[in-house]
CSV table of C-alpha atoms and ligand atoms in Angstrom, one decimal:
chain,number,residue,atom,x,y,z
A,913,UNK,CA,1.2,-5.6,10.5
A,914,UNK,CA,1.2,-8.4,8.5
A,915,UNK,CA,4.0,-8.1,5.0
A,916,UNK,CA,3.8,-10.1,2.1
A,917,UNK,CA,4.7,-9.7,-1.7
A,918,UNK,CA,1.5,-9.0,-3.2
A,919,UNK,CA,2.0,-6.9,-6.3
A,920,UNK,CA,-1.2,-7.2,-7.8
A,921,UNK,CA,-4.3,-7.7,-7.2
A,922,UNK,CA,-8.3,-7.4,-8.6
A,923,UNK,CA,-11.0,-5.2,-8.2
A,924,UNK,CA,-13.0,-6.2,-10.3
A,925,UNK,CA,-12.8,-6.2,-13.4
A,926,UNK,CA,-9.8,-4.1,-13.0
A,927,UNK,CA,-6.0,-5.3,-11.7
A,928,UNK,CA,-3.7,-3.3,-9.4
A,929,UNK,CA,-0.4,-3.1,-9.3
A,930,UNK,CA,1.4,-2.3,-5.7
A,931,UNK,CA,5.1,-1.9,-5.7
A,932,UNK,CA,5.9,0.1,-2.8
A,933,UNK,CA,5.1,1.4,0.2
A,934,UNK,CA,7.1,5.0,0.6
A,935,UNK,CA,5.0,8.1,0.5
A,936,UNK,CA,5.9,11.1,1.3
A,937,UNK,CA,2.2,12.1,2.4
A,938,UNK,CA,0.3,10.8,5.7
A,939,UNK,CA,-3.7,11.9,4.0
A,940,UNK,CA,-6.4,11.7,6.9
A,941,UNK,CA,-8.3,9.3,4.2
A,942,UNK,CA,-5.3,6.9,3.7
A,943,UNK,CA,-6.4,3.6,2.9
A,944,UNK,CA,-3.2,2.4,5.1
A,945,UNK,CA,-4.7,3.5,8.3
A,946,UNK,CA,-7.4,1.1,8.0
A,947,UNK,CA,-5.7,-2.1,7.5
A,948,UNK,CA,-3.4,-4.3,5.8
A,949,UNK,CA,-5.3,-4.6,2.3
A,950,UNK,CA,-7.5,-2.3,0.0
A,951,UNK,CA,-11.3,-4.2,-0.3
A,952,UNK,CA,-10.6,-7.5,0.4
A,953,UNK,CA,-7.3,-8.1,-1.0
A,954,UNK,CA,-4.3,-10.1,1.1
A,955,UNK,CA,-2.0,-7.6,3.0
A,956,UNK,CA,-0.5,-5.1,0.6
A,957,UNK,CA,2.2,-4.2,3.0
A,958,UNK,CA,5.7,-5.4,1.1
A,959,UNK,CA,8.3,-7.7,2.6
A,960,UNK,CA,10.9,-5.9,0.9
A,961,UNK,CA,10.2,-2.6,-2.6
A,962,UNK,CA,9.9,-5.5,-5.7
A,963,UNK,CA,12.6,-5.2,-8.2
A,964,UNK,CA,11.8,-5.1,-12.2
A,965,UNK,CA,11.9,-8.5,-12.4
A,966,UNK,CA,9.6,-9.7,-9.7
A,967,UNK,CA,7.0,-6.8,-10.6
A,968,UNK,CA,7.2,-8.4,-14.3
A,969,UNK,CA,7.2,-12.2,-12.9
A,970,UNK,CA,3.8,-11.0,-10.8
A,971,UNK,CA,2.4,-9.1,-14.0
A,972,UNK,CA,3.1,-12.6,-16.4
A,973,UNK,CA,1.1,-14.4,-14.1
A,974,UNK,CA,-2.0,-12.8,-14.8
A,975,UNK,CA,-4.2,-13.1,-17.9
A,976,UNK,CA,-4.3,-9.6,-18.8
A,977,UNK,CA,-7.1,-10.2,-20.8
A,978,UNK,CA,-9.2,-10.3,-18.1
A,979,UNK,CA,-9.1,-6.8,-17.2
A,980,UNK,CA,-10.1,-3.6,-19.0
A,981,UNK,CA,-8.2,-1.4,-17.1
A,982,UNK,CA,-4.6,-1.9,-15.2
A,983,UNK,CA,-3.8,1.0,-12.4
A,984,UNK,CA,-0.4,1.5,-10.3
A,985,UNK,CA,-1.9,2.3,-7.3
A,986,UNK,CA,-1.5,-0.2,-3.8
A,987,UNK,CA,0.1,1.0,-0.8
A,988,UNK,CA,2.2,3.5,-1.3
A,989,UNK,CA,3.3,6.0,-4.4
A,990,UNK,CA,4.5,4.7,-7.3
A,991,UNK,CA,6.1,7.8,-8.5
A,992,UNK,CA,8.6,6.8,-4.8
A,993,UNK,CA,9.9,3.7,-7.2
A,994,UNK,CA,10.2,5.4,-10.8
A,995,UNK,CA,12.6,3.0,-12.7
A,996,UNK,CA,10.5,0.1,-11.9
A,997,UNK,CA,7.3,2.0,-12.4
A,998,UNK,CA,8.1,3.1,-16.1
A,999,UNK,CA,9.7,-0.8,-16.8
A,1000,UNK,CA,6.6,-2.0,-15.7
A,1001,UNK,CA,4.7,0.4,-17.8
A,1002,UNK,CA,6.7,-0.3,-21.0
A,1003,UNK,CA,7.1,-4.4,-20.3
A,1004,UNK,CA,3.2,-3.9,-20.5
A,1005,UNK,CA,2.7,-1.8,-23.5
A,1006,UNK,CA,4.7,-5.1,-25.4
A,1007,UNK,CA,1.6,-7.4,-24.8
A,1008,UNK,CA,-0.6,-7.6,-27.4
A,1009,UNK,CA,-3.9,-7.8,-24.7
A,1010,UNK,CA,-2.6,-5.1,-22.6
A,1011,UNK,CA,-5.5,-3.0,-21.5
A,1012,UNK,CA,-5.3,1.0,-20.8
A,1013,UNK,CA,-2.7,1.6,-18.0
A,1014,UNK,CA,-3.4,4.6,-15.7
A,1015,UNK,CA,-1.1,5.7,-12.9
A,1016,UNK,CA,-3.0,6.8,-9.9
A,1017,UNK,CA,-0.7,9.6,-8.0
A,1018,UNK,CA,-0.2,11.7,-5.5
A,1019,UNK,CA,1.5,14.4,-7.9
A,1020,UNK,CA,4.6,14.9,-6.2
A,1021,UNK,CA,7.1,13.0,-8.2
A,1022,UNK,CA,9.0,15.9,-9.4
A,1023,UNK,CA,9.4,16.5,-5.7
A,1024,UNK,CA,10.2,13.1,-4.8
A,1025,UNK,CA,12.9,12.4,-8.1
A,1026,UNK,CA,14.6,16.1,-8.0
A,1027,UNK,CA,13.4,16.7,-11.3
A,1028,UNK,CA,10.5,16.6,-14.0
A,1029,UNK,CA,9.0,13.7,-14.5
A,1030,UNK,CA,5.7,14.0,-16.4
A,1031,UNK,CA,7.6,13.7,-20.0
A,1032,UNK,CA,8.6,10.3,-19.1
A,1033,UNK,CA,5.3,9.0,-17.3
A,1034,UNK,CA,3.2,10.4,-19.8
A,1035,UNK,CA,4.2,8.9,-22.9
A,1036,UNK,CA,3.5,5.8,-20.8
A,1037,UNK,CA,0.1,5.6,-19.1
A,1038,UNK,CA,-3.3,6.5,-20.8
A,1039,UNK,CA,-4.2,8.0,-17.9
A,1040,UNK,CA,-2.7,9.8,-15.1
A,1041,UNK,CA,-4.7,10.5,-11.8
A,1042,UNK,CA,-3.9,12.9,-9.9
A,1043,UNK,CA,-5.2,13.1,-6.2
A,1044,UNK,CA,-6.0,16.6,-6.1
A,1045,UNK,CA,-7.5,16.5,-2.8
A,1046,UNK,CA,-8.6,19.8,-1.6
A,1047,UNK,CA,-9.0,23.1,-3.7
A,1048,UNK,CA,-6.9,25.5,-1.3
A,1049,UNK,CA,-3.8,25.0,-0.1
A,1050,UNK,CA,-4.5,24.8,3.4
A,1051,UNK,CA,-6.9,22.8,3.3
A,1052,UNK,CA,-4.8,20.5,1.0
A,1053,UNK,CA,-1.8,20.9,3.9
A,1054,UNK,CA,-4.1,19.9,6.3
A,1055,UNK,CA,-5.9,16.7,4.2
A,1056,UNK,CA,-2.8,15.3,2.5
A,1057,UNK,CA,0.0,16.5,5.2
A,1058,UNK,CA,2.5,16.2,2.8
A,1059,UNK,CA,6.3,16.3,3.9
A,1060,UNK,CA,7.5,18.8,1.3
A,1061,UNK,CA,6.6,22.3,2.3
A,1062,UNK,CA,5.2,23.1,-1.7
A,1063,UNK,CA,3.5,19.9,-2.6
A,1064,UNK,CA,0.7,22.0,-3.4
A,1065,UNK,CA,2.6,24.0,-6.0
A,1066,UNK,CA,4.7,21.1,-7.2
A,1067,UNK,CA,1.8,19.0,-8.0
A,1068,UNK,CA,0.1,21.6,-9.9
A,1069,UNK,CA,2.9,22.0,-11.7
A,1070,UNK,CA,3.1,18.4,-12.5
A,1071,UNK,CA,-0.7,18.0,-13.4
A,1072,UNK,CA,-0.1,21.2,-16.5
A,1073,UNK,CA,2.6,18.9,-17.4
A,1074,UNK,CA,0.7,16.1,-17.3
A,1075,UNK,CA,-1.6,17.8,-19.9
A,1076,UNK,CA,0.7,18.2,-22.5
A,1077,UNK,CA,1.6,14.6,-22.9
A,1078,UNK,CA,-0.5,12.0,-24.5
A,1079,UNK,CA,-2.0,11.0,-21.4
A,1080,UNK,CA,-5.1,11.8,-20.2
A,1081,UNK,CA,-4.8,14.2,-17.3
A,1082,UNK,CA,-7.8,13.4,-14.4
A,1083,UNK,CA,-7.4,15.1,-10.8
A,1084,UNK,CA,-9.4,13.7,-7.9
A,1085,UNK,CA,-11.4,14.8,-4.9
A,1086,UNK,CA,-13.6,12.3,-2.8
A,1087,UNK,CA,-17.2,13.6,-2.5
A,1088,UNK,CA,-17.2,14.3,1.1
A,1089,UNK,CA,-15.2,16.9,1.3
A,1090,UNK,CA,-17.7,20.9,1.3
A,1091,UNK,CA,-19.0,22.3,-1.6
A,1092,UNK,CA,-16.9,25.1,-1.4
A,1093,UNK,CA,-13.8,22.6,-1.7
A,1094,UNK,CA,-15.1,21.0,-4.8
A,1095,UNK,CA,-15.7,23.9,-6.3
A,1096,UNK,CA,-12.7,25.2,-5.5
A,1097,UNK,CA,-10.8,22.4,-7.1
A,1098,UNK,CA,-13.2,23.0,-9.9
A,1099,UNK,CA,-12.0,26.2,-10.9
A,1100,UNK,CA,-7.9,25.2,-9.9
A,1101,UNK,CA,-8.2,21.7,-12.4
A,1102,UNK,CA,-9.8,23.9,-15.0
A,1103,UNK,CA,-7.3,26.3,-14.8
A,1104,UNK,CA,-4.4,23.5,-15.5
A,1105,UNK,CA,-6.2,22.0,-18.1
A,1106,UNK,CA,-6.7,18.5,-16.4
A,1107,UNK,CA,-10.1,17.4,-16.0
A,1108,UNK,CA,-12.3,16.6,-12.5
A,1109,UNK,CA,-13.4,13.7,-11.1
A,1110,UNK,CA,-15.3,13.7,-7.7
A,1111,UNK,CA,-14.9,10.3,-6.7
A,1112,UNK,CA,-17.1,8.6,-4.2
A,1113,UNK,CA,-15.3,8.4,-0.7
A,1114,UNK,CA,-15.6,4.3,0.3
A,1115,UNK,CA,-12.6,3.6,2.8
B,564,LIG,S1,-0.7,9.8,-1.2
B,564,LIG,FE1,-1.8,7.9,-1.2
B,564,LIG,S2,-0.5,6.3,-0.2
B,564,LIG,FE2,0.3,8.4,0.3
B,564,LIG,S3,-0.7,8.8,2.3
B,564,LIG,FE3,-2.0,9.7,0.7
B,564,LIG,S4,-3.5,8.2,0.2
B,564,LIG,FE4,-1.9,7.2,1.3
């Protein structure tokens, strides 16, 4: 495994921001199992989690400009590094170019910070992603294999938080997953209020 300290990188016309690698989940789909980087980018394995300043010293070196969307995402949760996550949010939201910030998540930061967190991230992101995964709890067990015996629960409950922030609340299911499974988490995200996105499966 090679490490380095990429903390951003493109896609497109989009930049990522990766600034750790703890998860509390081990998905079947992970992007980790595959390899060092995420389509073409350098390893996104970190020497060592970034601090606020070196996550701010790798955001100033970009023209933000550039991009029409900015996403926490790399390889690992961000919700498993809040302080820096929310600095990094609100160092953003002081440049005059920044474009829309959405976190992409796996929903279980209440879980993973002992307490509720939504308030806090959603007065910062436009958008906030949830990775819904599966419409059933088992099947949602068995996908995301999650170390906390209600991650099911708590990220539902952190999604109908989600909601009543400012943020725009998305949850996410790749399209390979059966019918019966989308619809599913059809009926579930309509019942917390977020909105569905059935995202194309590509790793
Ligand atoms: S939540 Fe994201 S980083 Fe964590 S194992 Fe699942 S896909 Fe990988």
């Amino acid at each position: 495994m090679k490490k380095a300290m990429n903390i951003t990188y493109e896609i497109g016309n989009k930049l990522y921001v990766n600034i750790t690698n703890k998860c509390p989940c081990n998905c079947t789909f992970c992007i980790r199992n595959n390899g060092d980087g995420a389509y073409g980018s350098d390893s996104l394995w970190l020497e060592h989690e970034p601090s606020c300043d070196e996550i701010r010293n790798a955001l100033d070196s970009r023209d933000l400009s550039k991009y029409v969307e900015i996403i926490f995402c790399g390889y690992g949760e961000p919700t498993n590094h809040l302080d820096a996550l929310k600095d990094a949010a609100k160092y953003l939201k002081t440049k005059q170019n920044c474009p829309p910030l959405r976190l992409n998540t796996n929903g279980l930061s209440d879980l993973i910070n002992d307490r509720s967190t939504a308030n806090e991230l959603g007065v910062l992101f436009d958008t906030i992603s949830i990775s819904l995964n599966a419409g059933t709890k088992s099947e949602y067990n068995a996908v995301t294999r999650p170390s906390f015996s209600n991650a099911f629960e708590a990220m539902q409950k952190f999604t109908s938080d989600c909601v009543k922030t400012p943020a725009r609340t998305v949850m996410t299911v790749v399209d390979v997953i059966p019918k019966s499974e989308i619809d599913a988490s059809s009926e579930l995200c309509k019942k917390l209020g977020a909105v569905l996105r059935v995202r194309k499966y590509d790793c």
